[in-house]
């Protein structure tokens, strides 16, 4: 008889176990077994029971989520059921942020209120500005961002009341609103430029560009193509289900601290070169390659295992990352304004050579979002150190949305994985004068 269960036979004991199979919204969205069921599988009564071993959680569902859907084999990404291609074409970033957080696209009045609420929380306390001034002139902007977001926790003590829905919403709005301000101040700090205060007449990304690049002009007018490009980049980076930084957000959030320190922890996870730091590495790599002629030799060294091709490969996508495709198409529009980034030709050639090579084909290694984002950001005038900061701003929406979902999940528990102990068995203590 067919059933939604799995039968396991323990060959150590000959015993049979029936384990339930659970599905997502539809069976096509995946099936899983609750691994706690494995604990029933024992060789004796005092046996702890079987656990599952999964470093890097490559095959473990850590939560239920209704926010983002990815089909890595087909290269599909959807927020709340809407395709990333359609959202990137038709929506603004704040509209997408509302969708991700609330589950539905906003009606006119909801969007107006939402835009207003975000815009009116963009200023930061003058003491935070003073705090940021304490950083060394060459401090990495991501280090400044992480520390400053954590410091916000001390400015909003009520934020620790995470069970209060209204207070929670307030912190969510504050965080989304203040991230660009902190990021822009971190950027200007690096160049010794005076901080430029938010301009609430501008859009979210227009205001961000103003805080970054405004010099002596009375009013900064963002270039509409670059403003829109920034919006698209932010939409593409807004959420990506249970990646490293989001797992950090949920993991840290599971001990129930306030959202400022959770976002700081998530941003710290994003900082690494295998995650949000990858686009910075892509640019360094393209500069090192230097010319299209050097591409084959570089690929040879990657295949020899000397280093990885940055911006290639993904834990989930085993096809072209749909975000990379959108950026590849958007790049020429940006370059019409900024002038072409000469690294683009090397990137396109590198992609072509890699995608024709068996090493990459067999391992299903395709360009990920970071492969093209760095080239665009650089053409727009951003130094490479700012790239992970540009990632952290929109991803704050995803982190907060996942955190909120986690808090409301009746299944939530403190994150506390198990280990497979491989150390020594119990042994007697050796006094220091008897040790070899
Ligand atoms: N270049 C060359 N080989 C690679 C690459 C790469 N970029 N990525 C994976 N491989 C190879 C591995 O060497 C391995 O080969 P093997 O089976 O012969 O040992 C195989 O492909 C599988 O690799 P894993 O490390 O098991 O893949 P995993 O899913 O753990 O890693 C990751 C995913 C970290 C993204 C990896 O592809 C990588 O290091 N890419 C480069 C860094 C990067 O671009 N990161 C950005 C990710 S997107 C984002 O965070 C927004």
PDB file of N, CA and C in Angstrom, residues 187-281:
ATOM      1  N   UNK A 187      30.722  55.126   4.397  1.00  0.00           N
ATOM      2  CA  UNK A 187      31.427  55.390   3.142  1.00  0.00           C
ATOM      3  C   UNK A 187      32.139  56.745   3.202  1.00  0.00           C
ATOM      4  N   UNK A 188      31.422  57.777   3.647  1.00  0.00           N
ATOM      5  CA  UNK A 188      32.003  59.127   3.642  1.00  0.00           C
ATOM      6  C   UNK A 188      33.104  59.254   4.694  1.00  0.00           C
ATOM      7  N   UNK A 189      32.961  58.488   5.759  1.00  0.00           N
ATOM      8  CA  UNK A 189      33.975  58.489   6.809  1.00  0.00           C
ATOM      9  C   UNK A 189      35.329  58.076   6.214  1.00  0.00           C
ATOM     10  N   UNK A 190      35.268  57.076   5.348  1.00  0.00           N
ATOM     11  CA  UNK A 190      36.482  56.527   4.742  1.00  0.00           C
ATOM     12  C   UNK A 190      37.229  57.578   3.920  1.00  0.00           C
ATOM     13  N   UNK A 191      36.467  58.504   3.333  1.00  0.00           N
ATOM     14  CA  UNK A 191      37.095  59.507   2.473  1.00  0.00           C
ATOM     15  C   UNK A 191      37.240  60.863   3.168  1.00  0.00           C
ATOM     16  N   UNK A 192      36.925  60.887   4.450  1.00  0.00           N
ATOM     17  CA  UNK A 192      37.053  62.141   5.195  1.00  0.00           C
ATOM     18  C   UNK A 192      36.061  63.184   4.719  1.00  0.00           C
ATOM     19  N   UNK A 193      34.966  62.748   4.111  1.00  0.00           N
ATOM     20  CA  UNK A 193      33.961  63.699   3.614  1.00  0.00           C
ATOM     21  C   UNK A 193      32.951  64.002   4.718  1.00  0.00           C
ATOM     22  N   UNK A 194      32.419  65.234   4.756  1.00  0.00           N
ATOM     23  CA  UNK A 194      31.381  65.509   5.758  1.00  0.00           C
ATOM     24  C   UNK A 194      30.155  64.651   5.481  1.00  0.00           C
ATOM     25  N   UNK A 195      29.480  64.206   6.522  1.00  0.00           N
ATOM     26  CA  UNK A 195      28.292  63.380   6.336  1.00  0.00           C
ATOM     27  C   UNK A 195      27.205  64.211   5.671  1.00  0.00           C
ATOM     28  N   UNK A 196      26.463  63.553   4.791  1.00  0.00           N
ATOM     29  CA  UNK A 196      25.366  64.242   4.108  1.00  0.00           C
ATOM     30  C   UNK A 196      24.061  63.688   4.662  1.00  0.00           C
ATOM     31  N   UNK A 197      23.219  64.556   5.176  1.00  0.00           N
ATOM     32  CA  UNK A 197      21.996  64.112   5.851  1.00  0.00           C
ATOM     33  C   UNK A 197      20.938  63.655   4.847  1.00  0.00           C
ATOM     34  N   UNK A 198      20.005  62.804   5.315  1.00  0.00           N
ATOM     35  CA  UNK A 198      18.973  62.300   4.387  1.00  0.00           C
ATOM     36  C   UNK A 198      18.115  63.417   3.797  1.00  0.00           C
ATOM     37  N   UNK A 199      17.680  63.197   2.561  1.00  0.00           N
ATOM     38  CA  UNK A 199      16.770  64.129   1.888  1.00  0.00           C
ATOM     39  C   UNK A 199      15.459  63.367   1.671  1.00  0.00           C
ATOM     40  N   UNK A 200      14.460  63.688   2.464  1.00  0.00           N
ATOM     41  CA  UNK A 200      13.211  62.917   2.440  1.00  0.00           C
ATOM     42  C   UNK A 200      12.349  63.145   1.198  1.00  0.00           C
ATOM     43  N   UNK A 201      12.758  64.098   0.338  1.00  0.00           N
ATOM     44  CA  UNK A 201      12.004  64.284  -0.916  1.00  0.00           C
ATOM     45  C   UNK A 201      12.346  63.192  -1.918  1.00  0.00           C
ATOM     46  N   UNK A 202      13.478  62.555  -1.712  1.00  0.00           N
ATOM     47  CA  UNK A 202      13.949  61.588  -2.715  1.00  0.00           C
ATOM     48  C   UNK A 202      13.461  60.173  -2.397  1.00  0.00           C
ATOM     49  N   UNK A 203      13.553  59.311  -3.413  1.00  0.00           N
ATOM     50  CA  UNK A 203      13.176  57.900  -3.209  1.00  0.00           C
ATOM     51  C   UNK A 203      14.204  57.248  -2.282  1.00  0.00           C
ATOM     52  N   UNK A 204      13.928  56.022  -1.871  1.00  0.00           N
ATOM     53  CA  UNK A 204      14.837  55.299  -0.968  1.00  0.00           C
ATOM     54  C   UNK A 204      16.250  55.243  -1.564  1.00  0.00           C
ATOM     55  N   UNK A 205      16.331  54.814  -2.836  1.00  0.00           N
ATOM     56  CA  UNK A 205      17.666  54.679  -3.436  1.00  0.00           C
ATOM     57  C   UNK A 205      18.211  56.039  -3.885  1.00  0.00           C
ATOM     58  N   UNK A 206      17.305  56.959  -4.298  1.00  0.00           N
ATOM     59  CA  UNK A 206      17.734  58.312  -4.678  1.00  0.00           C
ATOM     60  C   UNK A 206      18.364  58.998  -3.473  1.00  0.00           C
ATOM     61  N   UNK A 207      17.725  58.868  -2.328  1.00  0.00           N
ATOM     62  CA  UNK A 207      18.248  59.458  -1.095  1.00  0.00           C
ATOM     63  C   UNK A 207      19.591  58.833  -0.717  1.00  0.00           C
ATOM     64  N   UNK A 208      19.691  57.520  -0.926  1.00  0.00           N
ATOM     65  CA  UNK A 208      20.946  56.839  -0.602  1.00  0.00           C
ATOM     66  C   UNK A 208      22.081  57.399  -1.469  1.00  0.00           C
ATOM     67  N   UNK A 209      21.797  57.553  -2.781  1.00  0.00           N
ATOM     68  CA  UNK A 209      22.824  58.102  -3.676  1.00  0.00           C
ATOM     69  C   UNK A 209      23.191  59.522  -3.247  1.00  0.00           C
ATOM     70  N   UNK A 210      22.178  60.278  -2.805  1.00  0.00           N
ATOM     71  CA  UNK A 210      22.429  61.646  -2.349  1.00  0.00           C
ATOM     72  C   UNK A 210      23.341  61.636  -1.111  1.00  0.00           C
ATOM     73  N   UNK A 211      23.046  60.772  -0.153  1.00  0.00           N
ATOM     74  CA  UNK A 211      23.866  60.724   1.069  1.00  0.00           C
ATOM     75  C   UNK A 211      25.295  60.274   0.763  1.00  0.00           C
ATOM     76  N   UNK A 212      25.442  59.516  -0.317  1.00  0.00           N
ATOM     77  CA  UNK A 212      26.775  59.040  -0.688  1.00  0.00           C
ATOM     78  C   UNK A 212      27.565  60.106  -1.449  1.00  0.00           C
ATOM     79  N   UNK A 213      26.901  60.664  -2.463  1.00  0.00           N
ATOM     80  CA  UNK A 213      27.663  61.426  -3.459  1.00  0.00           C
ATOM     81  C   UNK A 213      27.424  62.941  -3.455  1.00  0.00           C
ATOM     82  N   UNK A 214      26.530  63.449  -2.631  1.00  0.00           N
ATOM     83  CA  UNK A 214      26.244  64.901  -2.623  1.00  0.00           C
ATOM     84  C   UNK A 214      27.498  65.664  -2.179  1.00  0.00           C
ATOM     85  N   UNK A 215      27.838  66.684  -2.947  1.00  0.00           N
ATOM     86  CA  UNK A 215      28.999  67.479  -2.559  1.00  0.00           C
ATOM     87  C   UNK A 215      28.505  68.865  -2.109  1.00  0.00           C
ATOM     88  N   UNK A 216      28.776  69.929  -2.878  1.00  0.00           N
ATOM     89  CA  UNK A 216      28.411  71.274  -2.403  1.00  0.00           C
ATOM     90  C   UNK A 216      27.077  71.753  -2.969  1.00  0.00           C
ATOM     91  N   UNK A 217      26.482  70.983  -3.889  1.00  0.00           N
ATOM     92  CA  UNK A 217      25.221  71.430  -4.481  1.00  0.00           C
ATOM     93  C   UNK A 217      24.127  71.528  -3.415  1.00  0.00           C
ATOM     94  N   UNK A 218      23.156  72.432  -3.627  1.00  0.00           N
ATOM     95  CA  UNK A 218      22.096  72.624  -2.641  1.00  0.00           C
ATOM     96  C   UNK A 218      21.229  71.367  -2.581  1.00  0.00           C
ATOM     97  N   UNK A 219      20.867  70.864  -3.756  1.00  0.00           N
ATOM     98  CA  UNK A 219      20.053  69.653  -3.795  1.00  0.00           C
ATOM     99  C   UNK A 219      20.672  68.662  -4.780  1.00  0.00           C
ATOM    100  N   UNK A 220      20.826  67.426  -4.335  1.00  0.00           N
ATOM    101  CA  UNK A 220      21.386  66.397  -5.203  1.00  0.00           C
ATOM    102  C   UNK A 220      20.277  65.817  -6.066  1.00  0.00           C
ATOM    103  N   UNK A 221      20.542  65.739  -7.359  1.00  0.00           N
ATOM    104  CA  UNK A 221      19.531  65.135  -8.241  1.00  0.00           C
ATOM    105  C   UNK A 221      20.090  63.832  -8.793  1.00  0.00           C
ATOM    106  N   UNK A 222      19.580  62.698  -8.302  1.00  0.00           N
ATOM    107  CA  UNK A 222      20.130  61.427  -8.782  1.00  0.00           C
ATOM    108  C   UNK A 222      19.814  61.211 -10.261  1.00  0.00           C
ATOM    109  N   UNK A 223      20.743  60.620 -10.976  1.00  0.00           N
ATOM    110  CA  UNK A 223      20.475  60.242 -12.361  1.00  0.00           C
ATOM    111  C   UNK A 223      19.395  59.149 -12.348  1.00  0.00           C
ATOM    112  N   UNK A 224      18.266  59.355 -13.085  1.00  0.00           N
ATOM    113  CA  UNK A 224      17.162  58.390 -12.983  1.00  0.00           C
ATOM    114  C   UNK A 224      17.549  56.969 -13.396  1.00  0.00           C
ATOM    115  N   UNK A 225      18.488  56.828 -14.334  1.00  0.00           N
ATOM    116  CA  UNK A 225      18.883  55.467 -14.758  1.00  0.00           C
ATOM    117  C   UNK A 225      19.664  54.779 -13.628  1.00  0.00           C
ATOM    118  N   UNK A 226      20.550  55.532 -12.996  1.00  0.00           N
ATOM    119  CA  UNK A 226      21.333  54.937 -11.904  1.00  0.00           C
ATOM    120  C   UNK A 226      20.457  54.683 -10.671  1.00  0.00           C
ATOM    121  N   UNK A 227      19.494  55.587 -10.452  1.00  0.00           N
ATOM    122  CA  UNK A 227      18.567  55.415  -9.318  1.00  0.00           C
ATOM    123  C   UNK A 227      17.758  54.132  -9.521  1.00  0.00           C
ATOM    124  N   UNK A 228      17.287  53.932 -10.738  1.00  0.00           N
ATOM    125  CA  UNK A 228      16.505  52.726 -11.041  1.00  0.00           C
ATOM    126  C   UNK A 228      17.395  51.467 -10.963  1.00  0.00           C
ATOM    127  N   UNK A 229      18.631  51.603 -11.463  1.00  0.00           N
ATOM    128  CA  UNK A 229      19.561  50.461 -11.412  1.00  0.00           C
ATOM    129  C   UNK A 229      19.789  50.049  -9.955  1.00  0.00           C
ATOM    130  N   UNK A 230      19.926  51.051  -9.114  1.00  0.00           N
ATOM    131  CA  UNK A 230      20.141  50.786  -7.678  1.00  0.00           C
ATOM    132  C   UNK A 230      18.917  50.075  -7.099  1.00  0.00           C
ATOM    133  N   UNK A 231      17.750  50.529  -7.510  1.00  0.00           N
ATOM    134  CA  UNK A 231      16.500  49.921  -7.052  1.00  0.00           C
ATOM    135  C   UNK A 231      16.446  48.442  -7.463  1.00  0.00           C
ATOM    136  N   UNK A 232      16.811  48.182  -8.720  1.00  0.00           N
ATOM    137  CA  UNK A 232      16.796  46.794  -9.226  1.00  0.00           C
ATOM    138  C   UNK A 232      17.813  45.947  -8.442  1.00  0.00           C
ATOM    139  N   UNK A 233      19.010  46.493  -8.252  1.00  0.00           N
ATOM    140  CA  UNK A 233      20.029  45.758  -7.486  1.00  0.00           C
ATOM    141  C   UNK A 233      19.520  45.444  -6.081  1.00  0.00           C
ATOM    142  N   UNK A 234      18.853  46.403  -5.485  1.00  0.00           N
ATOM    143  CA  UNK A 234      18.315  46.186  -4.124  1.00  0.00           C
ATOM    144  C   UNK A 234      17.203  45.127  -4.152  1.00  0.00           C
ATOM    145  N   UNK A 235      16.358  45.160  -5.175  1.00  0.00           N
ATOM    146  CA  UNK A 235      15.278  44.145  -5.282  1.00  0.00           C
ATOM    147  C   UNK A 235      15.903  42.750  -5.375  1.00  0.00           C
ATOM    148  N   UNK A 236      16.940  42.622  -6.217  1.00  0.00           N
ATOM    149  CA  UNK A 236      17.561  41.303  -6.431  1.00  0.00           C
ATOM    150  C   UNK A 236      18.225  40.760  -5.164  1.00  0.00           C
ATOM    151  N   UNK A 237      18.638  41.665  -4.287  1.00  0.00           N
ATOM    152  CA  UNK A 237      19.358  41.235  -3.084  1.00  0.00           C
ATOM    153  C   UNK A 237      18.483  41.188  -1.830  1.00  0.00           C
ATOM    154  N   UNK A 238      17.189  41.425  -1.982  1.00  0.00           N
ATOM    155  CA  UNK A 238      16.338  41.606  -0.789  1.00  0.00           C
ATOM    156  C   UNK A 238      16.184  40.350   0.068  1.00  0.00           C
ATOM    157  N   UNK A 239      16.079  39.194  -0.564  1.00  0.00           N
ATOM    158  CA  UNK A 239      15.993  37.975   0.245  1.00  0.00           C
ATOM    159  C   UNK A 239      16.478  36.792  -0.583  1.00  0.00           C
ATOM    160  N   UNK A 240      16.913  35.752   0.097  1.00  0.00           N
ATOM    161  CA  UNK A 240      17.348  34.566  -0.648  1.00  0.00           C
ATOM    162  C   UNK A 240      17.219  33.329   0.230  1.00  0.00           C
ATOM    163  N   UNK A 241      16.119  33.188   0.839  1.00  0.00           N
ATOM    164  CA  UNK A 241      15.764  32.134   1.810  1.00  0.00           C
ATOM    165  C   UNK A 241      16.898  31.788   2.774  1.00  0.00           C
ATOM    166  N   UNK A 242      17.174  30.522   3.063  1.00  0.00           N
ATOM    167  CA  UNK A 242      17.998  30.210   4.244  1.00  0.00           C
ATOM    168  C   UNK A 242      19.506  30.181   3.940  1.00  0.00           C
ATOM    169  N   UNK A 243      20.014  31.289   3.418  1.00  0.00           N
ATOM    170  CA  UNK A 243      21.453  31.369   3.149  1.00  0.00           C
ATOM    171  C   UNK A 243      22.228  31.569   4.465  1.00  0.00           C
ATOM    172  N   UNK A 244      23.536  31.741   4.355  1.00  0.00           N
ATOM    173  CA  UNK A 244      24.390  31.814   5.551  1.00  0.00           C
ATOM    174  C   UNK A 244      23.979  32.958   6.485  1.00  0.00           C
ATOM    175  N   UNK A 245      23.782  34.171   5.936  1.00  0.00           N
ATOM    176  CA  UNK A 245      23.472  35.314   6.820  1.00  0.00           C
ATOM    177  C   UNK A 245      22.056  35.209   7.392  1.00  0.00           C
ATOM    178  N   UNK A 246      21.117  34.699   6.603  1.00  0.00           N
ATOM    179  CA  UNK A 246      19.742  34.559   7.107  1.00  0.00           C
ATOM    180  C   UNK A 246      19.695  33.483   8.186  1.00  0.00           C
ATOM    181  N   UNK A 247      20.467  32.424   7.987  1.00  0.00           N
ATOM    182  CA  UNK A 247      20.534  31.396   9.029  1.00  0.00           C
ATOM    183  C   UNK A 247      21.143  31.982  10.296  1.00  0.00           C
ATOM    184  N   UNK A 248      22.126  32.885  10.114  1.00  0.00           N
ATOM    185  CA  UNK A 248      22.708  33.555  11.292  1.00  0.00           C
ATOM    186  C   UNK A 248      21.635  34.403  11.983  1.00  0.00           C
ATOM    187  N   UNK A 249      20.828  35.106  11.179  1.00  0.00           N
ATOM    188  CA  UNK A 249      19.752  35.941  11.738  1.00  0.00           C
ATOM    189  C   UNK A 249      18.786  35.086  12.545  1.00  0.00           C
ATOM    190  N   UNK A 250      18.378  33.975  11.977  1.00  0.00           N
ATOM    191  CA  UNK A 250      17.433  33.097  12.675  1.00  0.00           C
ATOM    192  C   UNK A 250      18.114  32.439  13.878  1.00  0.00           C
ATOM    193  N   UNK A 251      19.369  32.024  13.698  1.00  0.00           N
ATOM    194  CA  UNK A 251      20.091  31.343  14.781  1.00  0.00           C
ATOM    195  C   UNK A 251      20.307  32.266  15.971  1.00  0.00           C
ATOM    196  N   UNK A 252      20.786  33.472  15.699  1.00  0.00           N
ATOM    197  CA  UNK A 252      21.003  34.431  16.792  1.00  0.00           C
ATOM    198  C   UNK A 252      19.646  34.852  17.360  1.00  0.00           C
ATOM    199  N   UNK A 253      18.684  35.087  16.460  1.00  0.00           N
ATOM    200  CA  UNK A 253      17.342  35.480  16.902  1.00  0.00           C
ATOM    201  C   UNK A 253      16.684  34.419  17.775  1.00  0.00           C
ATOM    202  N   UNK A 254      17.146  33.187  17.668  1.00  0.00           N
ATOM    203  CA  UNK A 254      16.486  32.095  18.406  1.00  0.00           C
ATOM    204  C   UNK A 254      16.724  32.187  19.913  1.00  0.00           C
ATOM    205  N   UNK A 255      17.724  32.968  20.325  1.00  0.00           N
ATOM    206  CA  UNK A 255      17.885  33.161  21.779  1.00  0.00           C
ATOM    207  C   UNK A 255      17.134  34.422  22.217  1.00  0.00           C
ATOM    208  N   UNK A 256      16.396  35.034  21.299  1.00  0.00           N
ATOM    209  CA  UNK A 256      15.470  36.152  21.513  1.00  0.00           C
ATOM    210  C   UNK A 256      16.092  37.496  21.921  1.00  0.00           C
ATOM    211  N   UNK A 257      17.241  37.882  21.348  1.00  0.00           N
ATOM    212  CA  UNK A 257      17.732  39.248  21.597  1.00  0.00           C
ATOM    213  C   UNK A 257      17.004  40.245  20.681  1.00  0.00           C
ATOM    214  N   UNK A 258      17.332  41.537  20.806  1.00  0.00           N
ATOM    215  CA  UNK A 258      16.636  42.541  19.980  1.00  0.00           C
ATOM    216  C   UNK A 258      17.108  42.446  18.514  1.00  0.00           C
ATOM    217  N   UNK A 259      16.319  43.008  17.586  1.00  0.00           N
ATOM    218  CA  UNK A 259      16.657  42.830  16.166  1.00  0.00           C
ATOM    219  C   UNK A 259      17.925  43.560  15.719  1.00  0.00           C
ATOM    220  N   UNK A 260      18.375  44.595  16.467  1.00  0.00           N
ATOM    221  CA  UNK A 260      19.586  45.310  16.039  1.00  0.00           C
ATOM    222  C   UNK A 260      20.806  44.394  16.136  1.00  0.00           C
ATOM    223  N   UNK A 261      20.919  43.665  17.258  1.00  0.00           N
ATOM    224  CA  UNK A 261      22.086  42.777  17.374  1.00  0.00           C
ATOM    225  C   UNK A 261      21.949  41.571  16.437  1.00  0.00           C
ATOM    226  N   UNK A 262      20.696  41.169  16.173  1.00  0.00           N
ATOM    227  CA  UNK A 262      20.506  40.064  15.205  1.00  0.00           C
ATOM    228  C   UNK A 262      20.967  40.491  13.815  1.00  0.00           C
ATOM    229  N   UNK A 263      20.586  41.711  13.414  1.00  0.00           N
ATOM    230  CA  UNK A 263      20.988  42.191  12.081  1.00  0.00           C
ATOM    231  C   UNK A 263      22.506  42.359  12.023  1.00  0.00           C
ATOM    232  N   UNK A 264      23.108  42.807  13.134  1.00  0.00           N
ATOM    233  CA  UNK A 264      24.578  42.940  13.157  1.00  0.00           C
ATOM    234  C   UNK A 264      25.220  41.564  12.933  1.00  0.00           C
ATOM    235  N   UNK A 265      24.658  40.535  13.569  1.00  0.00           N
ATOM    236  CA  UNK A 265      25.214  39.176  13.417  1.00  0.00           C
ATOM    237  C   UNK A 265      25.040  38.682  11.981  1.00  0.00           C
ATOM    238  N   UNK A 266      23.867  38.947  11.415  1.00  0.00           N
ATOM    239  CA  UNK A 266      23.608  38.522  10.034  1.00  0.00           C
ATOM    240  C   UNK A 266      24.564  39.245   9.079  1.00  0.00           C
ATOM    241  N   UNK A 267      24.770  40.545   9.332  1.00  0.00           N
ATOM    242  CA  UNK A 267      25.676  41.328   8.469  1.00  0.00           C
ATOM    243  C   UNK A 267      27.103  40.794   8.601  1.00  0.00           C
ATOM    244  N   UNK A 268      27.474  40.343   9.804  1.00  0.00           N
ATOM    245  CA  UNK A 268      28.818  39.773   9.989  1.00  0.00           C
ATOM    246  C   UNK A 268      28.966  38.512   9.145  1.00  0.00           C
ATOM    247  N   UNK A 269      27.904  37.706   9.101  1.00  0.00           N
ATOM    248  CA  UNK A 269      27.949  36.489   8.284  1.00  0.00           C
ATOM    249  C   UNK A 269      28.048  36.844   6.801  1.00  0.00           C
ATOM    250  N   UNK A 270      27.396  37.942   6.427  1.00  0.00           N
ATOM    251  CA  UNK A 270      27.408  38.369   5.018  1.00  0.00           C
ATOM    252  C   UNK A 270      28.795  38.842   4.571  1.00  0.00           C
ATOM    253  N   UNK A 271      29.567  39.329   5.531  1.00  0.00           N
ATOM    254  CA  UNK A 271      30.862  39.960   5.275  1.00  0.00           C
ATOM    255  C   UNK A 271      31.868  39.012   4.590  1.00  0.00           C
ATOM    256  N   UNK A 272      31.752  37.716   4.838  1.00  0.00           N
ATOM    257  CA  UNK A 272      32.768  36.762   4.370  1.00  0.00           C
ATOM    258  C   UNK A 272      32.858  36.640   2.853  1.00  0.00           C
ATOM    259  N   UNK A 273      34.067  36.305   2.339  1.00  0.00           N
ATOM    260  CA  UNK A 273      34.264  36.227   0.889  1.00  0.00           C
ATOM    261  C   UNK A 273      33.459  35.131   0.195  1.00  0.00           C
ATOM    262  N   UNK A 274      32.962  34.143   0.940  1.00  0.00           N
ATOM    263  CA  UNK A 274      32.154  33.110   0.282  1.00  0.00           C
ATOM    264  C   UNK A 274      30.685  33.524   0.200  1.00  0.00           C
ATOM    265  N   UNK A 275      30.344  34.670   0.772  1.00  0.00           N
ATOM    266  CA  UNK A 275      28.935  35.096   0.761  1.00  0.00           C
ATOM    267  C   UNK A 275      28.882  36.510   0.172  1.00  0.00           C
ATOM    268  N   UNK A 276      28.590  37.517   0.991  1.00  0.00           N
ATOM    269  CA  UNK A 276      28.422  38.878   0.448  1.00  0.00           C
ATOM    270  C   UNK A 276      29.726  39.530   0.039  1.00  0.00           C
ATOM    271  N   UNK A 277      30.834  38.950   0.471  1.00  0.00           N
ATOM    272  CA  UNK A 277      32.120  39.533   0.101  1.00  0.00           C
ATOM    273  C   UNK A 277      32.593  39.052  -1.257  1.00  0.00           C
ATOM    274  N   UNK A 278      31.780  38.207  -1.919  1.00  0.00           N
ATOM    275  CA  UNK A 278      32.252  37.582  -3.162  1.00  0.00           C
ATOM    276  C   UNK A 278      32.392  38.581  -4.311  1.00  0.00           C
ATOM    277  N   UNK A 279      31.484  39.589  -4.391  1.00  0.00           N
ATOM    278  CA  UNK A 279      31.599  40.498  -5.550  1.00  0.00           C
ATOM    279  C   UNK A 279      32.872  41.349  -5.475  1.00  0.00           C
ATOM    280  N   UNK A 280      33.304  41.622  -4.236  1.00  0.00           N
ATOM    281  CA  UNK A 280      34.584  42.320  -4.060  1.00  0.00           C
ATOM    282  C   UNK A 280      35.703  41.439  -4.619  1.00  0.00           C
ATOM    283  N   UNK A 281      35.611  40.144  -4.320  1.00  0.00           N
ATOM    284  CA  UNK A 281      36.632  39.194  -4.796  1.00  0.00           C
ATOM    285  C   UNK A 281      36.587  39.044  -6.319  1.00  0.00           C
TER     286      UNK A 281
END
